[in-house]
Each structure stands twice: as structure tokens, then as C-alpha cells.
Amino acid sequence: MSEESLVKQGVAKGTSMGGAVLLVTVGVLEFLQGISAIAKDDVIVVGIEYTYKFDVTTWGWIHLVLGVIVAAVGAALFTGATWARVAAMVLCALSIFVNFLWLPYYPLWAITIIALNAVVIWAVATWNPDEI
């Protein structure tokens, strides 16, 4: 294996472990965001009519369930198991989609989560645990 490939795999592994930490963190934060939306907290602002508008309580339940699943898969990603890597990529893609639809309610947070999910997808897709 070339030195460049080893460096690339090392960066991908480190980013994947960081991604696992990020997934657990994002899962917990999405869970808390879901609770906030369900409780109709003042943090969530309902603005103008939006094409993909759901009730804030519905968004709360979506974020709550997604948060629990993302945190669980993030914890499983520490093992490097293939199923956890695939599930992490699928859930990150789903989270990107959900947060895109969530943009009018909490734009800065949604953009941050979208960017973090993109980094995790890259890292998990690039990392080959058998090579290191």
C-alpha cells in the first residue's frame, strides 16, 4: 500500500471516529431540539407559510426519533462495523433532507447540521477499516 493511501486512510479513520462523536452529539442535540419543538418552546419561531410546512409538534417528533436513532448508530460506528458505516451514511443523508426542510424554522442550526453530516458521509465512505 502506498504512503499516500495510508495517510488518506488515517485521515478517514480519524475523521470517522470524529464523525462517530459528532453523530452521537448531533443525535442528542436533535433529541433535545425535538423536545423543545414538542413543548412549543419560544426558541422555535413559526414564520411565513412554507411549502413543506408541518406542525411544530410533528417536526419535534421527527427530530426526537431521528436523534435517538442517529445517536445509537453513532455509538455503533465506533466499532467500524460495515452495517454501522452504511447506516451512518443513510441516516446522515436522511438528516440532511430533514434539516433542509427544517431551514425556515432554525436556519443556522440546520445549515450547521447539514455541513456536519456531509463531513461524516465523506469520512465513513472513504474509511476502509481493514487497511489500517
mmCIF file of N, CA and C in Angstrom:
data_model
loop_
_atom_site.group_PDB
_atom_site.id
_atom_site.type_symbol
_atom_site.label_atom_id
_atom_site.label_comp_id
_atom_site.label_asym_id
_atom_site.label_seq_id
_atom_site.Cartn_x
_atom_site.Cartn_y
_atom_site.Cartn_z
ATOM 1 N N MET A 1 0.855 -1.158 0.000
ATOM 2 C CA MET A 1 0.000 0.000 0.000
ATOM 3 C C MET A 1 0.908 1.230 0.000
ATOM 4 N N SER A 2 0.521 2.237 -0.767
ATOM 5 C CA SER A 2 1.342 3.434 -0.876
ATOM 6 C C SER A 2 1.209 4.303 0.371
ATOM 7 N N GLU A 3 2.202 5.154 0.539
ATOM 8 C CA GLU A 3 2.193 6.049 1.698
ATOM 9 C C GLU A 3 1.027 7.024 1.618
ATOM 10 N N GLU A 4 0.704 7.467 0.401
ATOM 11 C CA GLU A 4 -0.416 8.397 0.215
ATOM 12 C C GLU A 4 -1.726 7.738 0.631
ATOM 13 N N SER A 5 -1.895 6.456 0.287
ATOM 14 C CA SER A 5 -3.094 5.719 0.661
ATOM 15 C C SER A 5 -3.186 5.547 2.182
ATOM 16 N N LEU A 6 -2.042 5.272 2.822
ATOM 17 C CA LEU A 6 -2.026 5.143 4.287
ATOM 18 C C LEU A 6 -2.420 6.448 4.961
ATOM 19 N N VAL A 7 -1.909 7.554 4.438
ATOM 20 C CA VAL A 7 -2.250 8.865 5.008
ATOM 21 C C VAL A 7 -3.734 9.134 4.816
ATOM 22 N N LYS A 8 -4.240 8.841 3.610
ATOM 23 C CA LYS A 8 -5.661 9.059 3.330
ATOM 24 C C LYS A 8 -6.527 8.219 4.263
ATOM 25 N N GLN A 9 -6.151 6.944 4.468
ATOM 26 C CA GLN A 9 -6.914 6.073 5.357
ATOM 27 C C GLN A 9 -6.825 6.537 6.808
ATOM 28 N N GLY A 10 -5.650 7.034 7.211
ATOM 29 C CA GLY A 10 -5.505 7.554 8.572
ATOM 30 C C GLY A 10 -6.397 8.755 8.810
ATOM 31 N N VAL A 11 -6.438 9.653 7.825
ATOM 32 C CA VAL A 11 -7.315 10.826 7.940
ATOM 33 C C VAL A 11 -8.773 10.386 7.947
ATOM 34 N N ALA A 12 -9.129 9.442 7.068
ATOM 35 C CA ALA A 12 -10.510 8.964 7.014
ATOM 36 C C ALA A 12 -10.908 8.272 8.320
ATOM 37 N N LYS A 13 -9.974 7.471 8.894
ATOM 38 C CA LYS A 13 -10.289 6.800 10.157
ATOM 39 C C LYS A 13 -10.468 7.821 11.276
ATOM 40 N N GLY A 14 -9.565 8.775 11.355
ATOM 41 C CA GLY A 14 -9.678 9.805 12.385
ATOM 42 C C GLY A 14 -10.952 10.618 12.228
ATOM 43 N N THR A 15 -11.274 10.959 10.983
ATOM 44 C CA THR A 15 -12.494 11.720 10.737
ATOM 45 C C THR A 15 -13.723 10.859 11.019
ATOM 46 N N SER A 16 -13.642 9.562 10.747
ATOM 47 C CA SER A 16 -14.771 8.670 11.043
ATOM 48 C C SER A 16 -14.998 8.549 12.545
ATOM 49 N N MET A 17 -13.917 8.453 13.307
ATOM 50 C CA MET A 17 -14.073 8.417 14.771
ATOM 51 C C MET A 17 -14.624 9.755 15.263
ATOM 52 N N GLY A 18 -14.125 10.829 14.673
ATOM 53 C CA GLY A 18 -14.702 12.146 14.984
ATOM 54 C C GLY A 18 -16.151 12.206 14.554
ATOM 55 N N GLY A 19 -16.444 11.573 13.398
ATOM 56 C CA GLY A 19 -17.820 11.519 12.918
ATOM 57 C C GLY A 19 -18.722 10.743 13.856
ATOM 58 N N ALA A 20 -18.183 9.696 14.458
ATOM 59 C CA ALA A 20 -18.968 8.930 15.432
ATOM 60 C C ALA A 20 -19.314 9.807 16.627
ATOM 61 N N VAL A 21 -18.328 10.571 17.084
ATOM 62 C CA VAL A 21 -18.577 11.507 18.190
ATOM 63 C C VAL A 21 -19.608 12.556 17.756
ATOM 64 N N LEU A 22 -19.443 13.081 16.527
ATOM 65 C CA LEU A 22 -20.400 14.067 16.019
ATOM 66 C C LEU A 22 -21.799 13.482 15.906
ATOM 67 N N LEU A 23 -21.904 12.242 15.432
ATOM 68 C CA LEU A 23 -23.224 11.628 15.307
ATOM 69 C C LEU A 23 -23.901 11.472 16.662
ATOM 70 N N VAL A 24 -23.153 11.053 17.650
ATOM 71 C CA VAL A 24 -23.736 10.927 18.991
ATOM 72 C C VAL A 24 -24.176 12.311 19.487
ATOM 73 N N THR A 25 -23.308 13.294 19.301
ATOM 74 C CA THR A 25 -23.629 14.657 19.745
ATOM 75 C C THR A 25 -24.833 15.209 18.999
ATOM 76 N N VAL A 26 -24.831 15.067 17.669
ATOM 77 C CA VAL A 26 -25.956 15.557 16.865
ATOM 78 C C VAL A 26 -27.237 14.825 17.243
ATOM 79 N N GLY A 27 -27.139 13.532 17.496
ATOM 80 C CA GLY A 27 -28.318 12.777 17.914
ATOM 81 C C GLY A 27 -28.907 13.305 19.203
ATOM 82 N N VAL A 28 -28.046 13.576 20.172
ATOM 83 C CA VAL A 28 -28.523 14.117 21.453
ATOM 84 C C VAL A 28 -29.122 15.510 21.247
ATOM 85 N N LEU A 29 -28.451 16.336 20.454
ATOM 86 C CA LEU A 29 -28.963 17.685 20.218
ATOM 87 C C LEU A 29 -30.273 17.671 19.428
ATOM 88 N N GLU A 30 -30.384 16.765 18.453
ATOM 89 C CA GLU A 30 -31.651 16.653 17.726
ATOM 90 C C GLU A 30 -32.763 16.165 18.651
ATOM 91 N N PHE A 31 -32.428 15.255 19.556
ATOM 92 C CA PHE A 31 -33.394 14.787 20.554
ATOM 93 C C PHE A 31 -33.892 15.963 21.395
ATOM 94 N N LEU A 32 -32.952 16.782 21.878
ATOM 95 C CA LEU A 32 -33.330 17.946 22.695
ATOM 96 C C LEU A 32 -34.099 18.975 21.872
ATOM 97 N N GLN A 33 -33.710 19.131 20.604
ATOM 98 C CA GLN A 33 -34.437 20.038 19.717
ATOM 99 C C GLN A 33 -35.864 19.537 19.518
ATOM 100 N N GLY A 34 -36.021 18.233 19.404
ATOM 101 C CA GLY A 34 -37.353 17.651 19.276
ATOM 102 C C GLY A 34 -38.204 17.911 20.502
ATOM 103 N N ILE A 35 -37.608 17.753 21.679
ATOM 104 C CA ILE A 35 -38.344 18.041 22.919
ATOM 105 C C ILE A 35 -38.759 19.509 22.951
ATOM 106 N N SER A 36 -37.847 20.394 22.535
ATOM 107 C CA SER A 36 -38.152 21.820 22.516
ATOM 108 C C SER A 36 -39.318 22.122 21.575
ATOM 109 N N ALA A 37 -39.331 21.484 20.406
ATOM 110 C CA ALA A 37 -40.419 21.718 19.456
ATOM 111 C C ALA A 37 -41.734 21.127 19.957
ATOM 112 N N ILE A 38 -41.672 19.960 20.585
ATOM 113 C CA ILE A 38 -42.892 19.338 21.116
ATOM 114 C C ILE A 38 -43.490 20.192 22.232
ATOM 115 N N ALA A 39 -42.613 20.768 23.057
ATOM 116 C CA ALA A 39 -43.076 21.598 24.169
ATOM 117 C C ALA A 39 -43.484 22.999 23.728
ATOM 118 N N LYS A 40 -43.349 23.266 22.407
ATOM 119 C CA LYS A 40 -43.679 24.581 21.849
ATOM 120 C C LYS A 40 -42.890 25.688 22.539
ATOM 121 N N ASP A 41 -41.602 25.447 22.668
ATOM 122 C CA ASP A 41 -40.686 26.404 23.279
ATOM 123 C C ASP A 41 -40.587 27.661 22.402
ATOM 124 N N ASP A 42 -40.214 28.778 23.009
ATOM 125 C CA ASP A 42 -40.086 30.031 22.274
ATOM 126 C C ASP A 42 -38.858 30.071 21.376
ATOM 127 N N VAL A 43 -37.986 29.071 21.475
ATOM 128 C CA VAL A 43 -36.805 29.017 20.626
ATOM 129 C C VAL A 43 -37.205 28.814 19.170
ATOM 130 N N ILE A 44 -38.243 28.034 18.933
ATOM 131 C CA ILE A 44 -38.702 27.728 17.579
ATOM 132 C C ILE A 44 -39.663 28.828 17.136
ATOM 133 N N VAL A 45 -39.327 29.479 16.028
ATOM 134 C CA VAL A 45 -40.152 30.557 15.509
ATOM 135 C C VAL A 45 -40.889 30.056 14.281
ATOM 136 N N VAL A 46 -42.205 30.166 14.301
ATOM 137 C CA VAL A 46 -43.004 29.777 13.151
ATOM 138 C C VAL A 46 -43.236 31.037 12.341
ATOM 139 N N GLY A 47 -42.675 31.053 11.137
ATOM 140 C CA GLY A 47 -42.727 32.252 10.306
ATOM 141 C C GLY A 47 -43.806 32.177 9.249
ATOM 142 N N ILE A 48 -43.419 32.607 8.061
ATOM 143 C CA ILE A 48 -44.342 32.678 6.931
ATOM 144 C C ILE A 48 -44.773 31.283 6.491
ATOM 145 N N GLU A 49 -45.781 31.264 5.645
ATOM 146 C CA GLU A 49 -46.241 29.984 5.090
ATOM 147 C C GLU A 49 -45.109 29.355 4.290
ATOM 148 N N TYR A 50 -44.927 28.077 4.446
ATOM 149 C CA TYR A 50 -43.832 27.353 3.839
ATOM 150 C C TYR A 50 -44.403 26.140 3.135
ATOM 151 N N THR A 51 -43.898 25.841 1.964
ATOM 152 C CA THR A 51 -44.445 24.753 1.154
ATOM 153 C C THR A 51 -44.435 23.419 1.896
ATOM 154 N N TYR A 52 -43.345 23.129 2.609
ATOM 155 C CA TYR A 52 -43.195 21.855 3.303
ATOM 156 C C TYR A 52 -43.507 21.991 4.787
ATOM 157 N N LYS A 53 -44.453 22.833 5.104
ATOM 158 C CA LYS A 53 -44.747 23.154 6.493
ATOM 159 C C LYS A 53 -45.486 22.000 7.186
ATOM 160 N N PHE A 54 -44.917 21.589 8.310
ATOM 161 C CA PHE A 54 -45.585 20.669 9.222
ATOM 162 C C PHE A 54 -45.860 21.437 10.496
ATOM 163 N N ASP A 55 -46.711 20.901 11.306
ATOM 164 C CA ASP A 55 -46.915 21.440 12.632
ATOM 165 C C ASP A 55 -45.597 21.315 13.398
ATOM 166 N N VAL A 56 -45.289 22.274 14.262
ATOM 167 C CA VAL A 56 -44.030 22.246 15.012
ATOM 168 C C VAL A 56 -43.941 20.987 15.881
ATOM 169 N N THR A 57 -45.062 20.527 16.394
ATOM 170 C CA THR A 57 -45.064 19.294 17.179
ATOM 171 C C THR A 57 -44.661 18.098 16.316
ATOM 172 N N THR A 58 -45.124 18.067 15.086
ATOM 173 C CA THR A 58 -44.738 16.990 14.166
ATOM 174 C C THR A 58 -43.235 17.029 13.920
ATOM 175 N N TRP A 59 -42.700 18.239 13.664
ATOM 176 C CA TRP A 59 -41.255 18.377 13.499
ATOM 177 C C TRP A 59 -40.526 17.931 14.760
ATOM 178 N N GLY A 60 -41.096 18.232 15.904
ATOM 179 C CA GLY A 60 -40.484 17.822 17.167
ATOM 180 C C GLY A 60 -40.355 16.313 17.261
ATOM 181 N N TRP A 61 -41.404 15.603 16.903
ATOM 182 C CA TRP A 61 -41.352 14.138 16.952
ATOM 183 C C TRP A 61 -40.382 13.576 15.922
ATOM 184 N N ILE A 62 -40.334 14.211 14.740
ATOM 185 C CA ILE A 62 -39.382 13.767 13.716
ATOM 186 C C ILE A 62 -37.959 13.901 14.234
ATOM 187 N N HIS A 63 -37.627 15.064 14.804
ATOM 188 C CA HIS A 63 -36.280 15.292 15.329
ATOM 189 C C HIS A 63 -35.987 14.393 16.533
ATOM 190 N N LEU A 64 -36.969 14.168 17.362
ATOM 191 C CA LEU A 64 -36.781 13.322 18.543
ATOM 192 C C LEU A 64 -36.416 11.891 18.135
ATOM 193 N N VAL A 65 -37.195 11.305 17.244
ATOM 194 C CA VAL A 65 -36.950 9.931 16.799
ATOM 195 C C VAL A 65 -35.633 9.849 16.027
ATOM 196 N N LEU A 66 -35.413 10.796 15.118
ATOM 197 C CA LEU A 66 -34.179 10.805 14.341
ATOM 198 C C LEU A 66 -32.970 10.967 15.255
ATOM 199 N N GLY A 67 -33.092 11.795 16.278
ATOM 200 C CA GLY A 67 -31.990 11.998 17.215
ATOM 201 C C GLY A 67 -31.599 10.731 17.952
ATOM 202 N N VAL A 68 -32.577 9.987 18.401
ATOM 203 C CA VAL A 68 -32.296 8.735 19.117
ATOM 204 C C VAL A 68 -31.605 7.734 18.188
ATOM 205 N N ILE A 69 -32.106 7.610 16.967
ATOM 206 C CA ILE A 69 -31.521 6.654 16.023
ATOM 207 C C ILE A 69 -30.112 7.079 15.625
ATOM 208 N N VAL A 70 -29.904 8.364 15.362
ATOM 209 C CA VAL A 70 -28.583 8.872 14.971
ATOM 210 C C VAL A 70 -27.575 8.650 16.099
ATOM 211 N N ALA A 71 -27.967 8.920 17.331
ATOM 212 C CA ALA A 71 -27.054 8.719 18.464
ATOM 213 C C ALA A 71 -26.691 7.236 18.615
ATOM 214 N N ALA A 72 -27.657 6.360 18.434
ATOM 215 C CA ALA A 72 -27.383 4.913 18.552
ATOM 216 C C ALA A 72 -26.432 4.437 17.457
ATOM 217 N N VAL A 73 -26.655 4.877 16.235
ATOM 218 C CA VAL A 73 -25.767 4.482 15.134
ATOM 219 C C VAL A 73 -24.392 5.119 15.309
ATOM 220 N N GLY A 74 -24.353 6.345 15.826
ATOM 221 C CA GLY A 74 -23.067 6.982 16.108
ATOM 222 C C GLY A 74 -22.253 6.181 17.112
ATOM 223 N N ALA A 75 -22.913 5.663 18.126
ATOM 224 C CA ALA A 75 -22.217 4.823 19.104
ATOM 225 C C ALA A 75 -21.739 3.520 18.458
ATOM 226 N N ALA A 76 -22.542 2.946 17.579
ATOM 227 C CA ALA A 76 -22.153 1.703 16.903
ATOM 228 C C ALA A 76 -21.033 1.937 15.889
ATOM 229 N N LEU A 77 -20.908 3.157 15.394
ATOM 230 C CA LEU A 77 -19.883 3.471 14.407
ATOM 231 C C LEU A 77 -18.476 3.346 14.990
ATOM 232 N N PHE A 78 -18.337 3.455 16.300
ATOM 233 C CA PHE A 78 -17.025 3.283 16.937
ATOM 234 C C PHE A 78 -16.444 1.896 16.668
ATOM 235 N N THR A 79 -17.291 0.909 16.404
ATOM 236 C CA THR A 79 -16.800 -0.442 16.135
ATOM 237 C C THR A 79 -16.235 -0.582 14.729
ATOM 238 N N GLY A 80 -16.641 0.303 13.820
ATOM 239 C CA GLY A 80 -16.195 0.217 12.441
ATOM 240 C C GLY A 80 -16.925 -0.847 11.643
ATOM 241 N N ALA A 81 -17.981 -1.403 12.201
ATOM 242 C CA ALA A 81 -18.744 -2.449 11.513
ATOM 243 C C ALA A 81 -19.345 -1.905 10.218
ATOM 244 N N THR A 82 -19.409 -2.757 9.227
ATOM 245 C CA THR A 82 -19.921 -2.342 7.921
ATOM 246 C C THR A 82 -21.354 -1.851 8.017
ATOM 247 N N TRP A 83 -22.190 -2.571 8.768
ATOM 248 C CA TRP A 83 -23.590 -2.155 8.885
ATOM 249 C C TRP A 83 -23.708 -0.780 9.538
ATOM 250 N N ALA A 84 -22.834 -0.482 10.500
ATOM 251 C CA ALA A 84 -22.876 0.821 11.170
ATOM 252 C C ALA A 84 -22.428 1.919 10.213
ATOM 253 N N ARG A 85 -21.442 1.622 9.366
ATOM 254 C CA ARG A 85 -20.980 2.608 8.398
ATOM 255 C C ARG A 85 -22.064 2.902 7.368
ATOM 256 N N VAL A 86 -22.726 1.863 6.880
ATOM 257 C CA VAL A 86 -23.808 2.047 5.903
ATOM 258 C C VAL A 86 -24.969 2.800 6.553
ATOM 259 N N ALA A 87 -25.340 2.382 7.755
ATOM 260 C CA ALA A 87 -26.439 3.053 8.460
ATOM 261 C C ALA A 87 -26.107 4.513 8.733
ATOM 262 N N ALA A 88 -24.847 4.805 9.071
ATOM 263 C CA ALA A 88 -24.437 6.192 9.320
ATOM 264 C C ALA A 88 -24.597 7.031 8.059
ATOM 265 N N MET A 89 -24.201 6.488 6.919
ATOM 266 C CA MET A 89 -24.348 7.244 5.664
ATOM 267 C C MET A 89 -25.819 7.470 5.312
ATOM 268 N N VAL A 90 -26.631 6.444 5.482
ATOM 269 C CA VAL A 90 -28.060 6.573 5.173
ATOM 270 C C VAL A 90 -28.714 7.579 6.115
ATOM 271 N N LEU A 91 -28.411 7.471 7.407
ATOM 272 C CA LEU A 91 -29.011 8.397 8.378
ATOM 273 C C LEU A 91 -28.519 9.826 8.187
ATOM 274 N N CYS A 92 -27.264 9.991 7.822
ATOM 275 C CA CYS A 92 -26.763 11.342 7.539
ATOM 276 C C CYS A 92 -27.482 11.939 6.333
ATOM 277 N N ALA A 93 -27.703 11.127 5.304
ATOM 278 C CA ALA A 93 -28.445 11.604 4.133
ATOM 279 C C ALA A 93 -29.879 11.976 4.527
ATOM 280 N N LEU A 94 -30.504 11.152 5.341
ATOM 281 C CA LEU A 94 -31.855 11.451 5.828
ATOM 282 C C LEU A 94 -31.856 12.718 6.677
ATOM 283 N N SER A 95 -30.848 12.867 7.527
ATOM 284 C CA SER A 95 -30.740 14.054 8.367
ATOM 285 C C SER A 95 -30.534 15.318 7.532
ATOM 286 N N ILE A 96 -29.749 15.200 6.451
ATOM 287 C CA ILE A 96 -29.578 16.348 5.542
ATOM 288 C C ILE A 96 -30.926 16.740 4.951
ATOM 289 N N PHE A 97 -31.688 15.758 4.506
ATOM 290 C CA PHE A 97 -33.007 16.024 3.928
ATOM 291 C C PHE A 97 -33.945 16.670 4.950
ATOM 292 N N VAL A 98 -34.010 16.104 6.147
ATOM 293 C CA VAL A 98 -34.889 16.631 7.197
ATOM 294 C C VAL A 98 -34.477 18.055 7.579
ATOM 295 N N ASN A 99 -33.184 18.296 7.710
ATOM 296 C CA ASN A 99 -32.740 19.629 8.098
ATOM 297 C C ASN A 99 -32.889 20.640 6.974
ATOM 298 N N PHE A 100 -32.868 20.186 5.717
ATOM 299 C CA PHE A 100 -33.179 21.083 4.613
ATOM 300 C C PHE A 100 -34.626 21.562 4.734
ATOM 301 N N LEU A 101 -35.522 20.645 5.048
ATOM 302 C CA LEU A 101 -36.926 21.022 5.222
ATOM 303 C C LEU A 101 -37.142 21.848 6.489
ATOM 304 N N TRP A 102 -36.236 21.741 7.452
ATOM 305 C CA TRP A 102 -36.323 22.448 8.731
ATOM 306 C C TRP A 102 -35.746 23.874 8.625
ATOM 307 N N LEU A 103 -35.113 24.220 7.492
ATOM 308 C CA LEU A 103 -34.431 25.508 7.320
ATOM 309 C C LEU A 103 -35.240 26.742 7.750
ATOM 310 N N PRO A 104 -36.514 26.860 7.401
ATOM 311 C CA PRO A 104 -37.243 28.084 7.780
ATOM 312 C C PRO A 104 -37.442 28.254 9.285
ATOM 313 N N TYR A 105 -37.371 27.155 10.029
ATOM 314 C CA TYR A 105 -37.619 27.223 11.460
ATOM 315 C C TYR A 105 -36.365 27.583 12.246
ATOM 316 N N TYR A 106 -35.211 27.079 11.814
ATOM 317 C CA TYR A 106 -33.969 27.279 12.555
ATOM 318 C C TYR A 106 -32.813 27.206 11.552
ATOM 319 N N PRO A 107 -32.634 28.248 10.704
ATOM 320 C CA PRO A 107 -31.724 28.153 9.558
ATOM 321 C C PRO A 107 -30.257 27.903 9.907
ATOM 322 N N LEU A 108 -29.707 28.604 10.855
ATOM 323 C CA LEU A 108 -28.285 28.439 11.156
ATOM 324 C C LEU A 108 -27.982 27.039 11.679
ATOM 325 N N TRP A 109 -28.838 26.544 12.540
ATOM 326 C CA TRP A 109 -28.648 25.199 13.080
ATOM 327 C C TRP A 109 -28.779 24.159 11.968
ATOM 328 N N ALA A 110 -29.772 24.316 11.109
ATOM 329 C CA ALA A 110 -29.988 23.357 10.030
ATOM 330 C C ALA A 110 -28.790 23.323 9.077
ATOM 331 N N ILE A 111 -28.242 24.477 8.725
ATOM 332 C CA ILE A 111 -27.077 24.527 7.834
ATOM 333 C C ILE A 111 -25.868 23.882 8.502
ATOM 334 N N THR A 112 -25.694 24.113 9.784
ATOM 335 C CA THR A 112 -24.585 23.503 10.524
ATOM 336 C C THR A 112 -24.698 21.984 10.514
ATOM 337 N N ILE A 113 -25.871 21.465 10.783
ATOM 338 C CA ILE A 113 -26.082 20.018 10.809
ATOM 339 C C ILE A 113 -25.894 19.423 9.415
ATOM 340 N N ILE A 114 -26.349 20.118 8.382
ATOM 341 C CA ILE A 114 -26.161 19.641 7.010
ATOM 342 C C ILE A 114 -24.671 19.519 6.698
ATOM 343 N N ALA A 115 -23.897 20.525 7.057
ATOM 344 C CA ALA A 115 -22.450 20.501 6.795
ATOM 345 C C ALA A 115 -21.763 19.372 7.575
ATOM 346 N N LEU A 116 -22.107 19.208 8.841
ATOM 347 C CA LEU A 116 -21.512 18.143 9.649
ATOM 348 C C LEU A 116 -21.861 16.762 9.090
ATOM 349 N N ASN A 117 -23.088 16.596 8.651
ATOM 350 C CA ASN A 117 -23.497 15.322 8.060
ATOM 351 C C ASN A 117 -22.728 15.034 6.772
ATOM 352 N N ALA A 118 -22.463 16.062 5.973
ATOM 353 C CA ALA A 118 -21.689 15.870 4.742
ATOM 354 C C ALA A 118 -20.266 15.410 5.065
ATOM 355 N N VAL A 119 -19.653 15.977 6.100
ATOM 356 C CA VAL A 119 -18.316 15.549 6.515
ATOM 357 C C VAL A 119 -18.336 14.102 6.980
ATOM 358 N N VAL A 120 -19.326 13.730 7.742
ATOM 359 C CA VAL A 120 -19.424 12.352 8.236
ATOM 360 C C VAL A 120 -19.616 11.383 7.074
ATOM 361 N N ILE A 121 -20.453 11.728 6.100
ATOM 362 C CA ILE A 121 -20.644 10.855 4.940
ATOM 363 C C ILE A 121 -19.326 10.651 4.209
ATOM 364 N N TRP A 122 -18.573 11.734 3.977
ATOM 365 C CA TRP A 122 -17.280 11.600 3.295
ATOM 366 C C TRP A 122 -16.352 10.679 4.078
ATOM 367 N N ALA A 123 -16.245 10.922 5.370
ATOM 368 C CA ALA A 123 -15.303 10.157 6.189
ATOM 369 C C ALA A 123 -15.662 8.678 6.228
ATOM 370 N N VAL A 124 -16.921 8.393 6.433
ATOM 371 C CA VAL A 124 -17.337 6.991 6.544
ATOM 372 C C VAL A 124 -17.232 6.276 5.206
ATOM 373 N N ALA A 125 -17.530 6.985 4.116
ATOM 374 C CA ALA A 125 -17.437 6.373 2.793
ATOM 375 C C ALA A 125 -15.986 6.125 2.377
ATOM 376 N N THR A 126 -15.065 6.942 2.855
ATOM 377 C CA THR A 126 -13.655 6.834 2.475
ATOM 378 C C THR A 126 -12.909 5.835 3.329
ATOM 379 N N TRP A 127 -13.324 5.670 4.560
ATOM 380 C CA TRP A 127 -12.584 4.842 5.521
ATOM 381 C C TRP A 127 -12.748 3.355 5.211
ATOM 382 N N ASN A 128 -11.641 2.651 5.148
ATOM 383 C CA ASN A 128 -11.639 1.194 4.999
ATOM 384 C C ASN A 128 -10.944 0.623 6.232
ATOM 385 N N PRO A 129 -11.692 0.142 7.234
ATOM 386 C CA PRO A 129 -11.074 -0.292 8.489
ATOM 387 C C PRO A 129 -10.096 -1.456 8.326
ATOM 388 N N ASP A 130 -10.193 -2.195 7.234
ATOM 389 C CA ASP A 130 -9.296 -3.332 7.034
ATOM 390 C C ASP A 130 -7.891 -2.916 6.619
ATOM 391 N N GLU A 131 -7.727 -1.679 6.122
ATOM 392 C CA GLU A 131 -6.433 -1.240 5.620
ATOM 393 C C GLU A 131 -5.533 -0.671 6.704
ATOM 394 N N ILE A 132 -6.077 -0.394 7.883
ATOM 395 C CA ILE A 132 -5.237 0.154 8.958
ATOM 396 C C ILE A 132 -5.312 -0.745 10.164
#
